[in-house]
Coordinates of N, CA and C in Angstrom, one line a residue:
X332 N -8.6 12.5 24.3 CA -9.6 12.2 25.4 C -10.9 11.6 24.8
X333 N -11.4 10.6 25.4 CA -12.6 10.0 24.9 C -13.8 10.9 25.2
X334 N -14.7 11.1 24.2 CA -15.8 12.0 24.4 C -17.0 11.2 24.9
X335 N -17.9 11.9 25.6 CA -19.2 11.4 26.0 C -20.2 11.6 24.9
X336 N -21.3 10.9 25.0 CA -22.4 11.1 24.0 C -22.9 12.6 24.1
X337 N -22.9 13.1 25.3 CA -23.4 14.5 25.5 C -22.4 15.4 24.7
X338 N -21.1 15.2 24.8 CA -20.2 16.1 24.1 C -20.3 15.9 22.6
X339 N -20.5 14.7 22.1 CA -20.6 14.5 20.7 C -21.8 15.2 20.1
X340 N -22.9 15.1 20.9 CA -24.2 15.8 20.4 C -24.0 17.3 20.5
X341 N -23.3 17.8 21.5 CA -23.1 19.3 21.6 C -22.2 19.7 20.5
X342 N -21.2 18.9 20.1 CA -20.3 19.3 19.1 C -20.9 19.4 17.7
X343 N -21.9 18.5 17.5 CA -22.5 18.4 16.1 C -23.9 19.0 16.0
X344 N -24.4 19.6 17.1 CA -25.8 20.0 17.0 C -26.1 21.1 16.1
X345 N -25.1 21.9 15.7 CA -25.3 23.0 14.7 C -25.7 22.4 13.3
X346 N -25.3 21.1 13.1 CA -25.7 20.5 11.8 C -27.0 19.7 11.9
X347 N -27.6 19.7 13.0 CA -28.8 18.9 13.2 C -30.1 19.5 12.6
X348 N -30.9 18.6 12.0 CA -32.2 19.0 11.5 C -33.1 18.9 12.7
X349 N -34.4 19.3 12.6 CA -35.3 19.2 13.7 C -35.5 17.7 14.1
X350 N -35.5 16.9 13.1 CA -35.6 15.4 13.4 C -34.4 14.9 14.2
X351 N -33.2 15.4 13.8 CA -32.0 15.0 14.6 C -32.1 15.5 16.0
X352 N -32.6 16.7 16.2 CA -32.8 17.2 17.6 C -33.8 16.4 18.4
X353 N -34.8 15.9 17.7 CA -35.8 15.1 18.3 C -35.2 13.8 18.8
X354 N -34.4 13.2 17.9 CA -33.7 11.9 18.3 C -32.7 12.2 19.5
X355 N -31.9 13.3 19.3 CA -30.9 13.6 20.4 C -31.6 13.8 21.7
X356 N -32.7 14.4 21.8 CA -33.4 14.7 23.0 C -33.8 13.3 23.6
X357 N -34.3 12.4 22.8 CA -34.7 11.1 23.3 C -33.5 10.3 23.9
X358 N -32.5 10.3 23.1 CA -31.3 9.6 23.5 C -30.7 10.1 24.8
X359 N -30.6 11.4 25.0 CA -30.0 12.0 26.2 C -30.8 11.6 27.4
X360 N -32.1 11.5 27.3 CA -33.0 11.3 28.4 C -33.1 9.8 28.7
X361 N -32.8 9.0 27.7 CA -33.1 7.5 27.8 C -31.8 6.7 27.4
X362 N -30.6 7.1 27.8 CA -29.4 6.5 27.3 C -29.3 5.0 27.7
X363 N -29.6 4.7 28.9 CA -29.6 3.3 29.3 C -30.6 2.4 28.5
X364 N -31.7 2.9 28.3 CA -32.8 2.2 27.6 C -32.4 2.0 26.1
X365 N -31.8 3.0 25.5 CA -31.4 3.0 24.1 C -30.3 1.9 23.8
X366 N -29.5 1.7 24.9 CA -28.4 0.6 24.7 C -29.0 -0.7 24.4
X367 N -30.2 -1.0 24.8 CA -30.8 -2.3 24.5 C -31.8 -2.3 23.4
X368 N -31.9 -1.2 22.7 CA -32.9 -1.0 21.6 C -32.3 -1.4 20.2
X369 N -33.1 -1.9 19.3 CA -32.8 -2.0 17.9 C -33.0 -0.7 17.2
X370 N -32.5 -0.5 16.0 CA -32.8 0.7 15.3 C -34.3 1.0 15.1
X371 N -35.0 -0.1 14.9 CA -36.5 0.0 14.7 C -37.1 0.5 16.0
X372 N -36.7 -0.1 17.1 CA -37.2 0.3 18.4 C -37.0 1.8 18.7
X373 N -35.8 2.3 18.4 CA -35.4 3.7 18.7 C -36.2 4.6 17.8
X374 N -36.4 4.2 16.5 CA -37.1 5.0 15.6 C -38.6 5.1 16.0
X375 N -39.2 4.0 16.5 CA -40.6 4.1 17.0 C -40.7 4.9 18.2
X376 N -39.7 4.8 19.1 CA -39.8 5.5 20.4 C -39.6 7.0 20.2
X377 N -38.8 7.4 19.2 CA -38.5 8.8 18.9 C -39.5 9.4 17.9
X378 N -40.4 8.5 17.3 CA -41.4 8.9 16.3 C -40.7 9.5 15.1
X379 N -39.6 8.7 14.6 CA -38.9 9.1 13.4 C -38.8 7.8 12.6
X380 N -38.2 7.9 11.4 CA -37.9 6.7 10.6 C -36.6 6.1 10.9
X381 N -36.4 4.9 10.5 CA -35.1 4.2 10.8 C -33.9 4.9 10.0
X382 N -34.3 5.4 8.8 CA -33.2 6.1 8.0 C -32.8 7.4 8.7
X383 N -33.7 8.0 9.4 CA -33.4 9.2 10.2 C -32.5 8.9 11.4
X384 N -32.7 7.8 12.0 CA -31.8 7.3 13.1 C -30.4 7.0 12.6
X385 N -30.3 6.4 11.4 CA -29.1 6.1 10.8 C -28.3 7.3 10.4
X386 N -29.0 8.3 9.8 CA -28.3 9.6 9.5 C -27.9 10.3 10.7
X387 N -28.6 10.2 11.8 CA -28.3 10.9 13.1 C -27.0 10.3 13.6
X388 N -26.9 8.9 13.6 CA -25.7 8.3 14.0 C -24.5 8.7 13.2
X389 N -24.6 8.8 11.9 CA -23.5 9.1 11.0 C -23.1 10.6 11.2
X390 N -24.0 11.5 11.5 CA -23.7 12.8 11.8 C -22.8 13.0 13.0
X391 N -22.9 12.0 13.9 CA -22.1 12.0 15.1 C -20.7 11.4 14.9
X392 N -20.5 10.8 13.7 CA -19.3 10.3 13.3 C -19.2 8.7 13.3
X393 N -20.3 8.1 13.5 CA -20.4 6.6 13.5 C -20.7 6.1 12.1
X394 N -20.2 4.9 11.8 CA -20.6 4.3 10.5 C -22.0 3.8 10.4
X395 N -22.6 3.4 11.5 CA -23.9 2.9 11.5 C -24.5 2.8 12.9
X396 N -25.7 2.3 13.0 CA -26.3 2.2 14.3 C -25.6 1.3 15.3
X397 N -25.0 0.2 14.8 CA -24.4 -0.7 15.7 C -23.2 -0.1 16.4
X398 N -22.4 0.7 15.7 CA -21.3 1.5 16.3 C -21.8 2.5 17.3
X399 N -22.9 3.2 16.9 CA -23.5 4.2 17.8 C -23.9 3.5 19.1
X400 N -24.6 2.4 19.0 CA -25.1 1.8 20.2 C -24.0 1.2 21.1
X401 N -23.0 0.7 20.4 CA -21.8 0.2 21.2 C -21.2 1.3 22.0
X402 N -21.0 2.5 21.3 CA -20.4 3.6 22.0 C -21.3 4.1 23.1
X403 N -22.6 4.1 22.9 CA -23.5 4.5 24.0 C -23.4 3.5 25.2
X404 N -23.3 2.2 24.9 CA -23.2 1.3 26.0 C -21.8 1.5 26.8
X405 N -20.8 1.8 26.0 CA -19.5 2.1 26.6 C -19.6 3.4 27.5
X406 N -20.3 4.4 27.0 CA -20.5 5.6 27.7 C -21.3 5.4 29.0
X407 N -22.3 4.6 29.0 CA -23.1 4.3 30.2 C -22.2 3.5 31.2
X408 N -21.4 2.5 30.6 CA -20.6 1.7 31.5 C -19.5 2.6 32.2
X409 N -19.0 3.6 31.5 CA -18.0 4.5 32.0 C -18.6 5.2 33.3
X410 N -19.8 5.7 33.1 CA -20.5 6.4 34.2 C -20.6 5.5 35.5
X411 N -21.0 4.2 35.2 CA -21.3 3.3 36.3 C -20.0 2.9 37.1
X412 N -18.9 2.7 36.4 CA -17.7 2.2 37.0 C -16.7 3.2 37.4
X413 N -16.8 4.5 36.9 CA -15.8 5.5 37.1 C -15.4 5.6 38.6
X414 N -16.4 5.6 39.5 CA -16.1 5.9 40.9 C -15.4 4.7 41.5
X415 N -15.5 3.5 40.9 CA -14.9 2.3 41.5 C -13.5 2.0 41.0
X416 N -13.1 2.7 39.9 CA -11.8 2.5 39.3 C -10.7 3.3 40.1
X417 N -9.5 2.8 40.1 CA -8.4 3.5 40.7 C -7.2 3.3 39.8
X418 N -6.2 4.0 40.0 CA -5.0 3.9 39.2 C -4.3 2.6 39.3
X419 N -4.4 1.9 40.5 CA -3.8 0.6 40.7 C -4.5 -0.4 39.8
X420 N -5.8 -0.4 39.7 CA -6.5 -1.3 38.9 C -6.1 -1.2 37.4
X421 N -6.0 0.1 37.0 CA -5.7 0.4 35.6 C -4.2 -0.1 35.3
X422 N -3.3 0.2 36.3 CA -2.0 -0.3 36.1 C -1.8 -1.8 36.1
X423 N -2.6 -2.5 36.9 CA -2.6 -3.9 36.9 C -3.2 -4.4 35.5
X424 N -4.1 -3.7 35.0 CA -4.7 -4.1 33.7 C -3.7 -4.0 32.6
X425 N -2.9 -2.9 32.6 CA -1.8 -2.8 31.6 C -0.8 -3.9 31.7
X426 N -0.4 -4.1 33.0 CA 0.6 -5.2 33.2 C 0.1 -6.5 32.7
X427 N -1.1 -6.8 33.0 CA -1.7 -8.1 32.6 C -1.8 -8.2 31.1
X428 N -2.1 -7.1 30.5 CA -2.2 -7.1 29.0 C -0.9 -7.5 28.4
X429 N 0.2 -6.9 28.8 CA 1.5 -7.2 28.2 C 1.9 -8.7 28.6
X430 N 1.6 -9.0 29.9 CA 2.1 -10.4 30.3 C 1.3 -11.5 29.6
X431 N 0.1 -11.2 29.2 CA -0.7 -12.3 28.6 C -0.7 -12.3 27.1
X432 N 0.1 -11.4 26.5 CA 0.3 -11.5 25.1 C 0.8 -12.8 24.6
X433 N 0.3 -13.4 23.6 CA 0.8 -14.6 23.0 C 2.0 -14.3 22.2
X434 N 3.1 -15.0 22.6 CA 4.4 -14.8 21.9 C 4.3 -15.2 20.5
X435 N 3.7 -16.4 20.2 CA 3.5 -16.7 18.7 C 2.8 -15.7 17.9
X436 N 1.7 -15.1 18.6 CA 0.9 -14.1 17.9 C 1.8 -12.9 17.6
X437 N 2.6 -12.4 18.6 CA 3.4 -11.2 18.4 C 4.5 -11.5 17.3
X438 N 5.1 -12.7 17.4 CA 6.1 -13.0 16.4 C 5.6 -13.1 15.0
X439 N 4.4 -13.7 14.9 CA 3.7 -13.8 13.6 C 3.4 -12.4 13.0
X440 N 2.9 -11.5 13.9 CA 2.6 -10.2 13.5 C 3.8 -9.4 13.0
X441 N 4.9 -9.5 13.7 CA 6.1 -8.8 13.3 C 6.5 -9.4 11.9
X442 N 6.4 -10.7 11.7 CA 6.8 -11.3 10.5 C 5.9 -10.8 9.3
X443 N 4.6 -10.7 9.6 CA 3.7 -10.2 8.6 C 4.1 -8.7 8.2
X444 N 4.4 -7.9 9.2 CA 4.8 -6.5 8.9 C 6.1 -6.5 8.0
X445 N 7.0 -7.4 8.3 CA 8.3 -7.4 7.5 C 8.1 -7.9 6.1
X446 N 7.2 -8.9 5.9 CA 7.2 -9.6 4.7 C 6.0 -9.1 3.7
X447 N 5.1 -8.4 4.2 CA 3.9 -8.1 3.4 C 4.3 -7.2 2.2
X448 N 3.7 -7.5 1.1 CA 3.9 -6.7 -0.1 C 3.3 -5.3 0.0
X449 N 2.0 -5.3 0.5 CA 1.3 -4.1 0.8 C 0.5 -4.3 2.1
X450 N 0.4 -3.2 2.8 CA -0.4 -3.3 4.1 C -1.5 -2.2 4.1
X451 N -2.7 -2.7 4.3 CA -3.9 -1.8 4.4 C -4.5 -1.8 5.7
X452 N -5.0 -0.7 6.2 CA -5.7 -0.6 7.5 C -7.1 -0.1 7.3
X453 N -8.1 -0.7 7.9 CA -9.5 -0.3 7.9 C -9.9 -0.2 9.4
X454 N -10.4 1.0 9.7 CA -10.9 1.2 11.1 C -12.3 1.8 11.2
X455 N -13.1 1.2 12.1 CA -14.5 1.7 12.2 C -14.6 2.3 13.6
X456 N -15.3 3.4 13.6 CA -15.5 4.1 14.9 C -14.4 5.1 15.1
X457 N -14.7 6.1 15.9 CA -13.8 7.3 16.2 C -12.5 6.8 16.9
X458 N -12.6 6.1 18.0 CA -11.4 5.7 18.7 C -10.5 4.8 17.9
X459 N -11.2 3.9 17.1 CA -10.4 3.0 16.3 C -9.6 3.7 15.2
X460 N -10.2 4.8 14.7 CA -9.5 5.6 13.6 C -8.2 6.2 14.2
X461 N -8.3 6.7 15.5 CA -7.2 7.3 16.2 C -6.1 6.2 16.4
X462 N -6.5 5.0 16.7 CA -5.6 3.9 16.9 C -4.9 3.5 15.6
X463 N -5.7 3.5 14.5 CA -5.2 3.2 13.2 C -4.1 4.2 12.7
X464 N -4.4 5.4 13.0 CA -3.4 6.5 12.6 C -2.2 6.4 13.4
X465 N -2.3 6.0 14.7 CA -1.2 5.9 15.6 C -0.3 4.7 15.0
X466 N -0.9 3.6 14.7 CA -0.2 2.5 14.1 C 0.5 2.9 12.8
X467 N -0.2 3.5 11.9 CA 0.4 4.0 10.7 C 1.6 4.9 10.9
X468 N 1.5 5.8 11.8 CA 2.6 6.8 12.0 C 3.8 6.1 12.7
X469 N 3.5 5.3 13.7 CA 4.6 4.6 14.4 C 5.4 3.7 13.4
X470 N 4.8 3.0 12.5 CA 5.5 2.1 11.7 C 6.1 2.8 10.5
X471 N 5.6 4.0 10.1 CA 6.2 4.8 9.0 C 7.6 5.2 9.5
X472 N 7.7 5.5 10.8 CA 9.0 5.9 11.3 C 10.0 4.8 11.3
X473 N 9.4 3.6 11.2 CA 10.3 2.4 11.1 C 10.5 1.9 9.7
X474 N 10.0 2.7 8.8 CA 10.2 2.3 7.3 C 9.2 1.4 6.7
X475 N 8.0 1.2 7.5 CA 6.9 0.4 7.0 C 5.8 1.3 6.6
X476 N 5.4 1.3 5.3 CA 4.3 2.1 4.9 C 3.0 1.3 4.9
X477 N 2.0 1.9 5.5 CA 0.6 1.3 5.6 C -0.4 2.3 5.1
X478 N -1.3 1.8 4.3 CA -2.3 2.7 3.7 C -3.6 2.6 4.5
X479 N -4.0 3.8 5.0 CA -5.2 3.9 5.8 C -6.4 4.1 4.9
X480 N -7.3 3.1 4.8 CA -8.5 3.2 3.9 C -9.6 4.0 4.5
X481 N -10.4 4.6 3.6 CA -11.6 5.3 4.0 C -12.5 4.4 4.9
X482 N -13.1 5.1 5.9 CA -13.9 4.3 6.8 C -15.4 4.3 6.5
X483 N -15.8 5.0 5.4 CA -17.2 5.1 5.0 C -17.6 3.9 4.3
X484 N -18.9 3.5 4.4 CA -19.5 2.4 3.7 C -19.6 2.7 2.2
X485 N -19.3 1.7 1.4 CA -19.5 1.9 0.0 C -18.4 2.6 -0.7
X486 N -17.2 2.7 -0.1 CA -16.0 3.3 -0.7 C -15.6 2.6 -1.9
X487 N -15.4 3.3 -3.0 CA -14.9 2.6 -4.3 C -13.5 2.1 -4.1
X488 N -12.7 2.9 -3.4 CA -11.3 2.5 -3.2 C -11.3 1.2 -2.4
X489 N -12.1 1.1 -1.3 CA -12.1 -0.1 -0.5 C -12.5 -1.3 -1.3
X490 N -13.4 -1.1 -2.2 CA -13.9 -2.2 -3.1 C -12.8 -2.7 -4.0
X491 N -12.0 -1.7 -4.6 CA -10.9 -2.0 -5.4 C -9.8 -2.8 -4.7
X492 N -9.5 -2.3 -3.5 CA -8.5 -3.0 -2.7 C -8.9 -4.4 -2.3
X493 N -10.2 -4.6 -1.9 CA -10.6 -5.9 -1.5 C -10.6 -6.9 -2.7
X494 N -10.8 -6.4 -3.9 CA -10.8 -7.2 -5.1 C -9.3 -7.5 -5.6
X495 N -8.4 -6.7 -5.2 CA -7.0 -6.8 -5.7 C -6.0 -7.4 -4.8
X496 N -6.3 -7.5 -3.5 CA -5.3 -8.0 -2.5 C -5.1 -9.5 -2.8
X497 N -3.9 -10.0 -2.4 CA -3.5 -11.4 -2.5 C -3.0 -11.9 -1.2
X498 N -2.6 -13.1 -1.1 CA -2.0 -13.7 0.1 C -0.7 -13.1 0.5
X499 N -0.1 -12.3 -0.4 CA 1.2 -11.6 -0.1 C 1.0 -10.2 0.6
X500 N -0.3 -9.8 0.6 CA -0.6 -8.5 1.3 C -1.0 -8.8 2.7
X501 N -1.3 -7.7 3.4 CA -1.7 -7.8 4.8 C -2.8 -6.8 5.1
X502 N -3.9 -7.2 5.8 CA -5.0 -6.3 6.2 C -5.0 -6.2 7.7
X503 N -5.1 -5.0 8.2 CA -5.2 -4.7 9.6 C -6.5 -4.1 9.9
X504 N -7.3 -4.6 10.8 CA -8.7 -4.1 11.0 C -8.8 -3.7 12.5
X505 N -9.3 -2.5 12.7 CA -9.7 -2.0 14.0 C -11.2 -1.9 14.1
X506 N -11.8 -2.7 15.0 CA -13.3 -2.7 15.1 C -13.6 -3.1 16.6
X507 N -14.3 -2.2 17.3 CA -14.6 -2.4 18.7 C -15.4 -3.7 18.9
X508 N -16.5 -3.8 18.1 CA -17.4 -4.9 18.3 C -17.0 -6.1 17.5
X509 N -16.3 -5.9 16.4 CA -15.9 -7.0 15.5 C -17.1 -7.6 14.7
X510 N -18.2 -6.9 14.7 CA -19.4 -7.3 14.0 C -19.9 -6.3 13.0
X511 N -19.0 -5.3 12.7 CA -19.4 -4.2 11.8 C -19.7 -4.7 10.4
X512 N -20.8 -4.3 9.8 CA -21.1 -4.7 8.4 C -20.1 -4.2 7.4
X513 N -19.5 -3.0 7.6 CA -18.5 -2.5 6.7 C -17.3 -3.4 6.7
X514 N -16.9 -3.9 7.8 CA -15.8 -4.9 7.9 C -16.1 -6.2 7.3
X515 N -17.3 -6.7 7.5 CA -17.7 -8.0 6.9 C -17.7 -7.9 5.4
X516 N -18.3 -6.8 4.9 CA -18.4 -6.7 3.4 C -17.0 -6.6 2.8
X517 N -16.1 -5.8 3.5 CA -14.8 -5.6 3.0 C -13.9 -6.9 2.9
X518 N -14.2 -7.7 3.9 CA -13.3 -8.9 4.0 C -13.9 -10.2 3.3
X519 N -15.0 -10.0 2.6 CA -15.6 -11.2 1.9 C -14.6 -11.9 1.0
X520 N -14.0 -11.1 0.1 CA -13.1 -11.7 -0.9 C -11.7 -12.0 -0.3
X521 N -11.1 -11.1 0.5 CA -9.8 -11.4 1.1 C -9.8 -12.7 2.0
X522 N -10.9 -13.0 2.7 CA -10.9 -14.2 3.5 C -11.0 -15.5 2.6
X523 N -11.6 -15.3 1.4 CA -11.6 -16.5 0.5 C -10.3 -16.8 -0.1
X524 N -9.4 -15.8 -0.3 CA -8.1 -16.0 -0.9 C -7.0 -16.1 0.2
X525 N -7.5 -16.0 1.4 CA -6.6 -16.2 2.6 C -5.5 -15.1 2.7
X526 N -6.0 -13.9 2.5 CA -5.1 -12.7 2.8 C -5.0 -12.6 4.3
X527 N -3.7 -12.5 4.8 CA -3.6 -12.4 6.3 C -4.3 -11.2 6.9
X528 N -4.9 -11.4 8.0 CA -5.7 -10.4 8.7 C -5.2 -10.3 10.1
X529 N -4.9 -9.1 10.6 CA -4.6 -8.8 12.0 C -5.7 -7.9 12.5
X530 N -6.3 -8.3 13.6 CA -7.4 -7.5 14.1 C -7.2 -7.0 15.5
X531 N -7.7 -5.8 15.8 CA -7.7 -5.2 17.1 C -9.1 -5.0 17.5
X532 N -9.6 -5.8 18.4 CA -11.1 -5.8 18.7 C -11.3 -6.1 20.2
X533 N -12.4 -5.7 20.7 CA -12.7 -5.9 22.1 C -13.0 -7.3 22.5
X534 N -13.5 -8.1 21.5 CA -14.1 -9.4 21.8 C -13.4 -10.5 21.1
X535 N -13.0 -11.6 21.8 CA -12.4 -12.8 21.1 C -13.5 -13.6 20.4
X536 N -14.7 -13.4 20.7 CA -15.8 -14.2 20.2 C -16.5 -13.6 19.0
X537 N -16.0 -12.5 18.5 CA -16.7 -11.8 17.4 C -16.4 -12.4 16.0
X538 N -17.2 -12.0 15.0 CA -17.0 -12.5 13.7 C -15.6 -12.1 13.2
X539 N -15.1 -10.9 13.5 CA -13.8 -10.5 13.0 C -12.7 -11.4 13.6
X540 N -12.8 -11.7 14.9 CA -11.8 -12.5 15.6 C -11.7 -13.9 15.0
X541 N -12.8 -14.5 14.7 CA -12.8 -15.8 14.1 C -12.3 -15.9 12.7
X542 N -12.2 -14.7 12.0 CA -11.7 -14.7 10.6 C -10.3 -14.0 10.5
X543 N -9.6 -13.9 11.7 CA -8.3 -13.2 11.7 C -7.2 -14.2 12.0
X544 N -6.0 -13.9 11.4 CA -4.9 -14.8 11.7 C -4.2 -14.4 13.0
X545 N -4.2 -13.1 13.3 CA -3.7 -12.7 14.6 C -4.8 -11.7 15.2
X546 N -5.1 -12.0 16.5 CA -6.1 -11.2 17.2 C -5.5 -10.6 18.4
X547 N -5.8 -9.3 18.6 CA -5.4 -8.6 19.8 C -6.7 -8.1 20.4
X548 N -7.0 -8.7 21.6 CA -8.3 -8.4 22.3 C -8.0 -8.2 23.7
X549 N -8.8 -7.5 24.4 CA -8.6 -7.2 25.9 C -9.7 -7.8 26.7
X550 N -10.6 -8.6 26.1 CA -11.8 -9.1 26.9 C -11.4 -10.1 27.9
X551 N -10.2 -10.7 27.8 CA -9.7 -11.7 28.8 C -9.2 -11.1 30.1
X552 N -9.0 -9.8 30.1 CA -8.3 -9.2 31.3 C -9.2 -9.3 32.5
X553 N -8.6 -9.4 33.6 CA -9.4 -9.4 34.9 C -10.0 -8.0 35.0
X554 N -11.3 -8.0 35.5 CA -12.0 -6.7 35.6 C -12.2 -6.0 34.3
X555 N -12.3 -6.8 33.2 CA -12.4 -6.2 31.8 C -13.6 -5.3 31.7
X556 N -14.7 -5.7 32.3 CA -15.9 -4.9 32.1 C -15.7 -3.5 32.7
X557 N -15.0 -3.4 33.8 CA -14.7 -2.1 34.4 C -13.6 -1.4 33.7
X558 N -12.7 -2.1 33.1 CA -11.6 -1.5 32.4 C -11.9 -1.1 30.9
X559 N -13.1 -1.6 30.4 CA -13.4 -1.3 29.0 C -13.4 0.1 28.6
X560 N -13.8 1.1 29.4 CA -13.7 2.5 29.0 C -12.3 2.9 28.7
X561 N -11.3 2.1 29.2 CA -9.9 2.5 29.0 C -9.2 1.7 27.9
X562 N -10.0 0.8 27.3 CA -9.4 -0.1 26.2 C -8.7 0.7 25.1
X563 N -9.3 1.9 24.8 CA -8.7 2.6 23.7 C -7.2 3.0 24.0
X564 N -7.0 3.5 25.2 CA -5.6 3.8 25.7 C -4.8 2.5 25.7
X565 N -5.3 1.4 26.2 CA -4.6 0.2 26.2 C -4.1 -0.2 24.8
X566 N -5.0 -0.1 23.8 CA -4.6 -0.4 22.4 C -3.4 0.5 21.9
X567 N -3.4 1.7 22.3 CA -2.3 2.6 21.9 C -1.0 2.1 22.6
X568 N -1.1 1.7 23.8 CA 0.1 1.1 24.5 C 0.6 -0.2 23.8
X569 N -0.4 -1.0 23.3 CA -0.1 -2.2 22.6 C 0.6 -1.9 21.3
X570 N 0.1 -0.9 20.6 CA 0.8 -0.5 19.3 C 2.2 -0.1 19.6
X571 N 2.5 0.6 20.7 CA 3.9 1.0 21.0 C 4.7 -0.3 21.3
X572 N 4.1 -1.2 22.0 CA 4.8 -2.5 22.3 C 5.2 -3.2 21.0
X573 N 4.3 -3.3 20.1 CA 4.5 -4.0 18.8 C 5.6 -3.3 18.0
X574 N 5.6 -1.9 18.1 CA 6.7 -1.2 17.4 C 8.0 -1.4 18.0
X575 N 8.1 -1.5 19.3 CA 9.4 -1.8 19.9 C 9.8 -3.2 19.6
X576 N 8.9 -4.2 19.6 CA 9.3 -5.6 19.2 C 9.8 -5.6 17.7
X577 N 9.1 -4.9 16.9 CA 9.5 -4.9 15.5 C 10.9 -4.3 15.3
X578 N 11.2 -3.3 16.1 CA 12.5 -2.6 16.0 C 13.6 -3.5 16.6
X579 N 13.3 -4.3 17.6 CA 14.4 -5.0 18.3 C 14.9 -6.2 17.5

């Protein structure tokens, strides 16, 4: 189940410093306003430093402020549209997602899975990490091993992998915004040597989408802004679909 910002703060508040509590109090009272703030804006408004805001976001499980703000926007959007959503709209969204999948993209993805020398997965954000583990476990059952890389910035292992991959390997990236700095840093060298990249991201216009060989995005769906809170579940269904296609 997806957590709200209130639940995340409640879960982690035992580890909060006084400064963290100060930031949390401001965020909870001004959620809609924070969605439009930069890290500097929030730091000034909460009377703390930008580094304190970054540490606060990381204590909640986010890689950085951009992931935190994206989640907060998602949280606010969920509240606004929840009463207008119904099971028929969600069902139509799932049907449309499968119906609009590009057959060449699916076929290419399956071929990458079958032919890759090594497969590595990088996921940013809490929901994306759940999706990545789901993909890893589903394909392990089908005899395909995938290595799930650490999601933290500055990982030595990630740097070693980025420097060692070739065009015979495969990289799979899960990023909601597709603009995460961890992803951009990790892909600098692989994009230069044309290592194949498959991305699962919310936007077709993101940096990640434009640097991927195969893109799975849900932004094209009808009523996508209302369905966005359910995109995580949609991606899990998409992973199941790919596993079935791989097996067939």
